[in-house]
Coordinates of C-alpha atoms in Angstrom, one line a residue:
X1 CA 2.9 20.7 -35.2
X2 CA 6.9 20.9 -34.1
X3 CA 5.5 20.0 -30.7
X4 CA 3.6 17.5 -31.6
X5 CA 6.0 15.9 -34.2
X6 CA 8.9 15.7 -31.4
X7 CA 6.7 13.7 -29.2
X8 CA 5.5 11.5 -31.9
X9 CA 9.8 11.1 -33.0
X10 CA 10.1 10.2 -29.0
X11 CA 7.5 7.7 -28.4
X12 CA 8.8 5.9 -31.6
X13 CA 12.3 6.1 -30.4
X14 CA 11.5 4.6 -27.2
X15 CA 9.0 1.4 -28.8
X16 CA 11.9 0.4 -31.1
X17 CA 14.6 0.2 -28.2
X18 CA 12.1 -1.3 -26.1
X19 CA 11.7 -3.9 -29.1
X20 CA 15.0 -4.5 -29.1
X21 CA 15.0 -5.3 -24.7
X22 CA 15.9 -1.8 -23.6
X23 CA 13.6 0.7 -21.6
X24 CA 14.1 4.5 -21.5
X25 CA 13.1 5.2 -18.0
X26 CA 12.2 8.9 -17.2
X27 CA 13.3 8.9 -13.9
X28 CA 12.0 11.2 -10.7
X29 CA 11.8 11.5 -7.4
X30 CA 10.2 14.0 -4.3
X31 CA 8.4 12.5 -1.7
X32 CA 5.5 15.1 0.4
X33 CA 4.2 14.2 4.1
X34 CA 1.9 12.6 4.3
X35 CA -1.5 14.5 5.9
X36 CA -5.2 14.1 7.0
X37 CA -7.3 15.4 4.5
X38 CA -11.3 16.0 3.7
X39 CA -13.7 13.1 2.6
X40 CA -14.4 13.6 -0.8
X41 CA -16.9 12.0 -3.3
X42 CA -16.1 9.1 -5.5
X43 CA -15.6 10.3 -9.2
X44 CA -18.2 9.4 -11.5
X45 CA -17.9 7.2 -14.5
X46 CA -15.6 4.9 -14.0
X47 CA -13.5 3.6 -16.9
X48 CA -14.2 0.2 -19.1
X49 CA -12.1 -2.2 -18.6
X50 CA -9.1 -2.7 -21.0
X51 CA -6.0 -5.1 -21.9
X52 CA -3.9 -3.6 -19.7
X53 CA -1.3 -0.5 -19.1
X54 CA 0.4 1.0 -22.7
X55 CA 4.3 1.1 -22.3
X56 CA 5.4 4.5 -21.3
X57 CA 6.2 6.6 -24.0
X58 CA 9.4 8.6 -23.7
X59 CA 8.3 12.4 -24.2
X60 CA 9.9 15.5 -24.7
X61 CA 8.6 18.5 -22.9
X62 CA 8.9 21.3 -25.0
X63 CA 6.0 23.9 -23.4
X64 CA 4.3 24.6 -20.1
X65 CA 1.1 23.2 -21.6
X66 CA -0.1 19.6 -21.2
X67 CA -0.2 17.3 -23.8
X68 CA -3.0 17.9 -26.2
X69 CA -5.3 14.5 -27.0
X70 CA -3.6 14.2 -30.7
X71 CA -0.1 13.5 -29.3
X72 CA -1.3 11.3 -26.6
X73 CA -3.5 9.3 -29.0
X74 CA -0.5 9.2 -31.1
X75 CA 2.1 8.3 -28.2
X76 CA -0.3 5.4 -27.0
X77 CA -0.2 3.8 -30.8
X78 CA 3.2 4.0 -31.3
X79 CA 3.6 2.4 -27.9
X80 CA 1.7 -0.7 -29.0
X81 CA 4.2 -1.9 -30.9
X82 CA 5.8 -2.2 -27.6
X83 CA 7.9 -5.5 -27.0
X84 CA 6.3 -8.6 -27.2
X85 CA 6.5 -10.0 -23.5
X86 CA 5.6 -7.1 -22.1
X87 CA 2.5 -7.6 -24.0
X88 CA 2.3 -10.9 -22.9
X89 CA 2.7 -9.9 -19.7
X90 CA -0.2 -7.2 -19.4
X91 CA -2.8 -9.8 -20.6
X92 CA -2.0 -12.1 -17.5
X93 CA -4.6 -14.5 -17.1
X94 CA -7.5 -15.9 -14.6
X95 CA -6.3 -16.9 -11.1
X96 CA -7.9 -18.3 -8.8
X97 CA -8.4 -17.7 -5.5
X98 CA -7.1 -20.2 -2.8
X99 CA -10.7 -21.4 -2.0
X100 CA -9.1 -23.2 1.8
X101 CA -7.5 -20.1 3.3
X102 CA -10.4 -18.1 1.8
X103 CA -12.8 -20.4 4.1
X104 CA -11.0 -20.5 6.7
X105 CA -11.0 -16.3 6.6
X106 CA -14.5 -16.1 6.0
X107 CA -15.6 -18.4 9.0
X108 CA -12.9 -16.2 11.5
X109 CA -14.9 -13.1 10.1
X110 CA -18.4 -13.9 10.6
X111 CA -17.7 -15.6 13.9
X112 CA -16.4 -12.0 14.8
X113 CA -18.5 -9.5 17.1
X114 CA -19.0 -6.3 16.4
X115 CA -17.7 -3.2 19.0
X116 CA -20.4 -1.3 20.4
X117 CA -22.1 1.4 19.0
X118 CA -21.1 4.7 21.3
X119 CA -20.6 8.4 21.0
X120 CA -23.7 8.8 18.1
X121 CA -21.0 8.6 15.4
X122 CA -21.8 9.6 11.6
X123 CA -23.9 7.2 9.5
X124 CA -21.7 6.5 6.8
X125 CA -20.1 2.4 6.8
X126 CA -16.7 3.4 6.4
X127 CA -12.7 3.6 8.0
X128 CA -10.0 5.0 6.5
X129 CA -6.0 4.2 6.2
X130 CA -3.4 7.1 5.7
X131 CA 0.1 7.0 3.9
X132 CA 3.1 8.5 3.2
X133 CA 5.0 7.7 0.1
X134 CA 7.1 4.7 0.3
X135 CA 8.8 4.9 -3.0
X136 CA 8.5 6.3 -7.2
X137 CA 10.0 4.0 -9.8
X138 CA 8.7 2.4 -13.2
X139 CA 7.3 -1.0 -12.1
X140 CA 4.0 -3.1 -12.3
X141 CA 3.4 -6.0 -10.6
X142 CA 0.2 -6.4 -11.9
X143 CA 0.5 -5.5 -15.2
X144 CA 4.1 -5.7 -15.8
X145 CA 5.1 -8.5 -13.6
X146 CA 8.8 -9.4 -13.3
X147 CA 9.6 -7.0 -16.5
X148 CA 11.3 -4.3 -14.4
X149 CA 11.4 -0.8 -16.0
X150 CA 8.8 -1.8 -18.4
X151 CA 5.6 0.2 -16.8
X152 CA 5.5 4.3 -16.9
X153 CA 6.6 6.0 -13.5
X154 CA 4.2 5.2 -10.5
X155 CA 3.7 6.6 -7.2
X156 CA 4.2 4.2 -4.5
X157 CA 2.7 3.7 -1.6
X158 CA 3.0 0.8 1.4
X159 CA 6.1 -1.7 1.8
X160 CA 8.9 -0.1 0.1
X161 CA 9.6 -3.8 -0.9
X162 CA 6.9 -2.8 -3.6
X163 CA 8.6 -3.8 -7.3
X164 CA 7.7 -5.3 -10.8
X165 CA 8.1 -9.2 -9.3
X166 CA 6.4 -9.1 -5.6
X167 CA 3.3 -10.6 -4.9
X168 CA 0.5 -10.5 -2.4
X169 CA 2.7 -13.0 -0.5
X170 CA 5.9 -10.6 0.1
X171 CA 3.3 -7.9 1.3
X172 CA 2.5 -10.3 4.0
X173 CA 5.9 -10.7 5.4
X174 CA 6.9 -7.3 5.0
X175 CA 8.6 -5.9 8.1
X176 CA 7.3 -2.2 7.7
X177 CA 4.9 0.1 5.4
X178 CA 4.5 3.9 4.7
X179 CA 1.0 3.2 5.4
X180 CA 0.0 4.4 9.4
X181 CA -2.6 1.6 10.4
X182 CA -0.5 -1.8 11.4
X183 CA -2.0 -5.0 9.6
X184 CA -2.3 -3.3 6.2
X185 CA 0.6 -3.9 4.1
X186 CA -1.3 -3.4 1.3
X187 CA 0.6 -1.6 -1.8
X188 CA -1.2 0.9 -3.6
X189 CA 0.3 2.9 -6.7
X190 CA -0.8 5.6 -8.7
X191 CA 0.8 6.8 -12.3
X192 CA 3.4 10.0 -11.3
X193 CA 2.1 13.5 -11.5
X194 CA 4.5 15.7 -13.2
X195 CA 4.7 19.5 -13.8
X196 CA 6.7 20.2 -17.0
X197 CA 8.4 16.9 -16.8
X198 CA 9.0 17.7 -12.9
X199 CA 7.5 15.3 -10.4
X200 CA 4.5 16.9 -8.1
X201 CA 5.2 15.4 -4.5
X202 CA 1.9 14.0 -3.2
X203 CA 0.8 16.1 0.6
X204 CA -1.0 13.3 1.1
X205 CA -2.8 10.1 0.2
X206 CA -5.9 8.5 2.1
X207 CA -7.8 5.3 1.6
X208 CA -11.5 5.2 2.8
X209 CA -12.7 1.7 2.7
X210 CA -16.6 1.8 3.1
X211 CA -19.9 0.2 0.9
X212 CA -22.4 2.0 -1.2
X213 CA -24.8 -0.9 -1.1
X214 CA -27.9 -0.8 -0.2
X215 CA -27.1 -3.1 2.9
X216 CA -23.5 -2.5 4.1
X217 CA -24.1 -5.5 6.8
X218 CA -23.2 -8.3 4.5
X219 CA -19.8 -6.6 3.2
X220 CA -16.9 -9.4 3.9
X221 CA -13.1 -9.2 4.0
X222 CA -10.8 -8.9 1.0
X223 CA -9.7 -11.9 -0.2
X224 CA -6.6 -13.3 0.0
X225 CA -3.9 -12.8 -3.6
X226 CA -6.8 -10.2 -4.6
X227 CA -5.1 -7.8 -6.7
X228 CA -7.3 -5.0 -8.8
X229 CA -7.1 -2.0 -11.1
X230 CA -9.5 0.9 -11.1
X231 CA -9.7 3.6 -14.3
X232 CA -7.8 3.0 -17.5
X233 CA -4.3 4.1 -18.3
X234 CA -5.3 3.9 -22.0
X235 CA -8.2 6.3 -21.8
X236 CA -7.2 9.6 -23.6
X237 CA -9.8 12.0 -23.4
X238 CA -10.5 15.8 -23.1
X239 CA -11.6 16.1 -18.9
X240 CA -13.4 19.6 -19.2
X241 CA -14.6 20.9 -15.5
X242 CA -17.7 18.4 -14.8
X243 CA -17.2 16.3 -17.8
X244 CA -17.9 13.1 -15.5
X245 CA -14.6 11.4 -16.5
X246 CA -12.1 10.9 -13.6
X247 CA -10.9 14.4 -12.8
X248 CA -8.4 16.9 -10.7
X249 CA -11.0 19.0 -8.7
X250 CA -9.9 21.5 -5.9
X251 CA -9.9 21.1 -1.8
X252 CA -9.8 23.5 0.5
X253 CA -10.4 26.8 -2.1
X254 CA -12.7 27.0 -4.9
X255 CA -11.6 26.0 -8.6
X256 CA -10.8 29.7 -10.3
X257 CA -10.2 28.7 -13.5
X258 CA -9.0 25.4 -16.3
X259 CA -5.7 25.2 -17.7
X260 CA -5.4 26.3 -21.4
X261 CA -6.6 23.2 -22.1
X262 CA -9.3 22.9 -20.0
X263 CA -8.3 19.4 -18.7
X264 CA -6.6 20.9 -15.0
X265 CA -8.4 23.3 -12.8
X266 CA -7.2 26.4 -11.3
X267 CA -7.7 26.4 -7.4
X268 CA -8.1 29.5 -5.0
X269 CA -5.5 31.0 -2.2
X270 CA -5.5 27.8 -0.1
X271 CA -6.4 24.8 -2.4
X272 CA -5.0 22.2 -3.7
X273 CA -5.4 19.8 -6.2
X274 CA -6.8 16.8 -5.6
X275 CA -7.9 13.1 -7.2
X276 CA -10.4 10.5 -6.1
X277 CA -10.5 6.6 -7.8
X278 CA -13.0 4.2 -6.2
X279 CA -13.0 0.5 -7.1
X280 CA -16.3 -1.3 -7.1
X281 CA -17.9 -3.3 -4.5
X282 CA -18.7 -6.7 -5.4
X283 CA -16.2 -9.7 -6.2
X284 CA -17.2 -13.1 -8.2
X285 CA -15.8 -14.8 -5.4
X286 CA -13.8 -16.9 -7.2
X287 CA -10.8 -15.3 -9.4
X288 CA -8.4 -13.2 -7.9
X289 CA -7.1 -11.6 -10.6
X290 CA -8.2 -11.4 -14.4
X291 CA -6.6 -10.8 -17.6
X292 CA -7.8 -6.8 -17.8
X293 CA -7.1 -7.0 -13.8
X294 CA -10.6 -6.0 -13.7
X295 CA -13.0 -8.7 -14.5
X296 CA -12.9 -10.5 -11.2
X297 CA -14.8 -7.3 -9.2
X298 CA -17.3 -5.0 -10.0
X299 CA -20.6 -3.1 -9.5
X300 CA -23.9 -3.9 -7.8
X301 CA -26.9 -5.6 -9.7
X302 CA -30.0 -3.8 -10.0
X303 CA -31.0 -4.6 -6.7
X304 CA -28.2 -2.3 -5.0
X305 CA -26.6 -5.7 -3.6
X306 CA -24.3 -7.8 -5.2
X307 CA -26.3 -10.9 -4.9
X308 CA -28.5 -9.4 -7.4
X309 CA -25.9 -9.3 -10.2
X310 CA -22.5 -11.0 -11.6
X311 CA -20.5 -10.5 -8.7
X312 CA -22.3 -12.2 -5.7
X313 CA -19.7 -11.8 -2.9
X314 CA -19.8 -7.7 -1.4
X315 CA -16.5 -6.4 -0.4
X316 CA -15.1 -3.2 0.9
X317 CA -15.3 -0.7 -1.7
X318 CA -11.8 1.0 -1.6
X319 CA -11.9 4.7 -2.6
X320 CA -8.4 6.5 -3.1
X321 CA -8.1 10.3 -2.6
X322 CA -4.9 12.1 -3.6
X323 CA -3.4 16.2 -2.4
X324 CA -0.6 17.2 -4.3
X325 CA 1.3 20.6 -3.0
X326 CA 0.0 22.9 -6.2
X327 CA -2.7 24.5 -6.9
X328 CA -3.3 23.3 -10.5
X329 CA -2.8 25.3 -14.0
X330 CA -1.1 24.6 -17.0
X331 CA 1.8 22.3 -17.1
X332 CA 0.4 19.6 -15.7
X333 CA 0.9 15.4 -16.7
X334 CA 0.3 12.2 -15.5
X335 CA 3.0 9.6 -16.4
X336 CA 0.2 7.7 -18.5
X337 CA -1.2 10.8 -20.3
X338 CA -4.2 12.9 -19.7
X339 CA -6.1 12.9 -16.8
X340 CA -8.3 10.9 -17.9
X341 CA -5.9 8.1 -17.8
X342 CA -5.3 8.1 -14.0
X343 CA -5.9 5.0 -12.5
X344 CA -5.0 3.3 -9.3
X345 CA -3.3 -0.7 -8.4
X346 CA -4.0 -2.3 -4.9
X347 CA -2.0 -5.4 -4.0
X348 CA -4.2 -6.8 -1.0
X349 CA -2.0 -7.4 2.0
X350 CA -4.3 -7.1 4.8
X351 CA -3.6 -9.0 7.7
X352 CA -7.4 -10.7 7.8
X353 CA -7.2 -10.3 11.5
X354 CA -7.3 -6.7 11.8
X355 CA -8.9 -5.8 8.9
X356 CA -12.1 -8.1 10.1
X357 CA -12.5 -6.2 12.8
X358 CA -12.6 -3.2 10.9
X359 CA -15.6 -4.1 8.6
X360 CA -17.8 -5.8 10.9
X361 CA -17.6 -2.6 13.5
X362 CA -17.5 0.3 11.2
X363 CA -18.8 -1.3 8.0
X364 CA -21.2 -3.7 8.8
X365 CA -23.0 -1.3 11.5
X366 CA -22.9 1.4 9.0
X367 CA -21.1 4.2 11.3
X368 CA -18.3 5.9 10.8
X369 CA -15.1 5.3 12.5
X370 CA -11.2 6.5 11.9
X371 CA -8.3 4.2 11.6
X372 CA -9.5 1.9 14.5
X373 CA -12.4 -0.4 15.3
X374 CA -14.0 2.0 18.1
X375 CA -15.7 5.0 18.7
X376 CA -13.5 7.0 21.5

C-alpha cells in the first residue's frame, strides 16, 4: 500500500502544478540503431476510441515491478483534473481535408502505371519504411498541440523538427528525417519504454504499409493533413500472455516466462521484445482529423471493402513494429501506463509522388516489395 500511496501523492502533486501552468517533465534519453527486423502480425483488438491522451502522471519508482492496475487506474484519475487547456486541447475538433489538393493527388495517382511484375515475389500487398530515432521529449502535436511539455514522454521518430506545435505542413518542408526511404517525412511517435524509470532504447522501428482487404487494388494514397492515432493511452488493463489486448511478445527466441505481473514476457537467449500497432484501413474521405483523432478512419464493412461500410475511401493500412534491446521481465513501463496503453501517432508527410508509386506497384498488384517500387 506504501507503493501505491506514493504514486497516488505523485500524480496528485504533479495535476495541481500543472493546474497552476507548470509541468513536471520526467525527462530521458538513449537512442538504439536502427535495424531490419521480422514481419510480424498485427495485434488483435484494437482499442476504442477515446477523448484523447491523460496528462502524464509524475511517478515514483520505488520497486523493480511494474505498476500494478490499482495505481495506474488511480494515476489516470488524478490526472483528469489536469489543466484546463490541455483538455481543451486533446478534444481538438473535425478538420477537414483540403478537398482541391486532395483531387488533384488522387487524379496524379490513378493516372499512374504500375511496375512490372518480376522475380515471383511474395503475395502479400505490402512495402515497408525503416527508422532510426530522431528524437524523445514530452510533446503531442496531435493531442497536445502548441502546449509544450504537456503530453507524457514519447519516442520520436522522422524530422527531428517533430514538436508539440508542427503540422503536416512543416513535415513537408523538412530538410531531413531518421526515417531511410526519401519522400516520407512522415513523423511517427510512440509513448517511452522505460525499465525502472530508465528509458529502453528502441533496436529498431519498422513501418509496413500494406491492405487487409479483400481487394488491395483500389487502396489510394494518404491524404494530405491526415493525422491518426492507433490504441488508447487511457486503457489500463491486465495484458496476460494471449489476452488479445495490444501486447509485448518475443522475436527471435521463444517467450520463457511473464513478469511478476504477468503483463511482460520473458524471452529466450536471443530474443527480444517486441510491439506491433496497426491502424485501420479505410478513411471517410472527408475529415482529416477528429476530435478522438480516430473517428475520421477505420475498419472495413461487412463486405471486407470499405465501400461496404462508414469509411468508403481504402487507404494504406500502416502497421508499426517496435525491437527494444531487452529481453523483457519485470521492471518494465510505458510512459502512459500499462501495456495496454501503448499506442502510436502518425503525422502524414508523404511526398504523394513517391508514395504513389509505392501503392499502385506493391499494393495495388498485391506482391510484396521492400522500400522501393521494384522487384530487383
Amino acid at each position: 500500500m506504501r507503493i501505491h500511496s506514493r504514486a497516488v501523492l505523485a500524480v496528485v502533486t504533479a495535476s495541481v502544478l500543472a493546474a497552476g501552468g507548470l509541468y513536471l517533465i520526467i525527462a530521458g534519453s538513449g537512442e538504439g540503431p536502427g535495424a531490419g527486423v521480422p514481419r510480424a502480425q498485427p495485434v488483435a483488438g484494437q482499442a476504442k476510441a477515446t477523448t484523447g491522451e491523460a496528462t502524464p502522471p509524475a511517478t515514483a519508482t520505488t520497486s523493480a515491478a511494474s505498476p500494478s492496475p490499482s495505481t495506474i487506474q488511480a494515476s489516470a484519475s488524478a490526472s483528469a483534473g489536469a489543466s484546463a487547456p490541455a483538455r481543451q486541447a486533446a478534444r481538438g475538433g473535425w478538420v477537414k481535408v483540403d478537398q482541391a489538393l486532395w483531387k488533384k493527388q488522387l487524379a496524379a495517382f490513378k493516372a499512374l502505371k504500375p511496375a512490372p511484375v518480376r522475380n515471383n515475389p511474395v503475395k502479400v500487398p505490402e512495402f515497408h519504411v525503416d527508422c532510426t530515432v530522431a528524437k524523445q521529449s514530452p510533446d503531442d502535436a496531435i493531442v497536445f498541440p502548441n502546449l509544450p511539455g504537456a503530453s507524457h514522454m514519447h519516442t520520436f521518430f522522422g524530422p527531428d523538427i517533430i514538436g508539440a506545435s508542427t503540422t503536416t505542413k512543416d513535415l513537408l518542408a523538412a530538410e531531413k528525417t531518421s526515417c531511410r526511404t526519401k519522400g516520407d517525412n512522415s513523423a511517427y511517435w510512440m509513448p517511452q519504454l522505460t525499465r525502472n524509470g530508465k528509458p529502453v532504447p528502441p533496436h529498431g522501428f519498422r513501418i509496413y504499409y500494406g491492405s487487409r482487404l479483400k481487394d488491395p487494388s483500389r487502396t489510394t494514397i494518404l491524404p494530405p493533413g491526415l493525422v491518426m492515432i492507433a490504441g488508447d493511452a487511457k486503457r489500463q488493463e491486465p495484458t496476460p500472455k494471449d489476452s488479445g489486448i495490444n501486447q509485448f511478445w518475443c522475436a527471435g527466441a521463444a517467450e520463457v516466462g511473464r513478469s511478476a505481473d504477468g503483463n511482460w514476457p520473458k524471452c529466450g537467449t536471443g530474443g527480444r521484445m517486441i510491439i506491433s500497432i496497426t491502424f485501420p484501413d479505410c478513411w471517410d474521405g472527408k475529415h482529416v482529423d477528429s476530435p478522438d483523432h480516430r473517428s475520421h478512419v477505420g475498419p472495413a464493412g461487412p463486405d471486407g471493402t470499405c465501400a461496404g461500410g462508414r469509411f468508403p475511401v481504402a487507404i494504406p493500412s500502416i502497421s508499426e513494429l517496435f525491437t527494444y534491446d531487452t529481453r523483457g521481465g519485470d521492471g518494465f513501463a510505458l510512459s502512459s501506463g500499462l501495456p495496454s496503453s501503448a499506442h502510436m501517432d502518425m503525422m502524414n508527410g508523404w511526398d504523394p509522388a513517391v508514395l504513389g508509386p509505392l501503392v499502385r506497384t506493391c499494393i495495388n498488384q498485391g506482391v510484396k516489395c521492400g522500400t522501393t517500387p521494384t522487384f530487383d
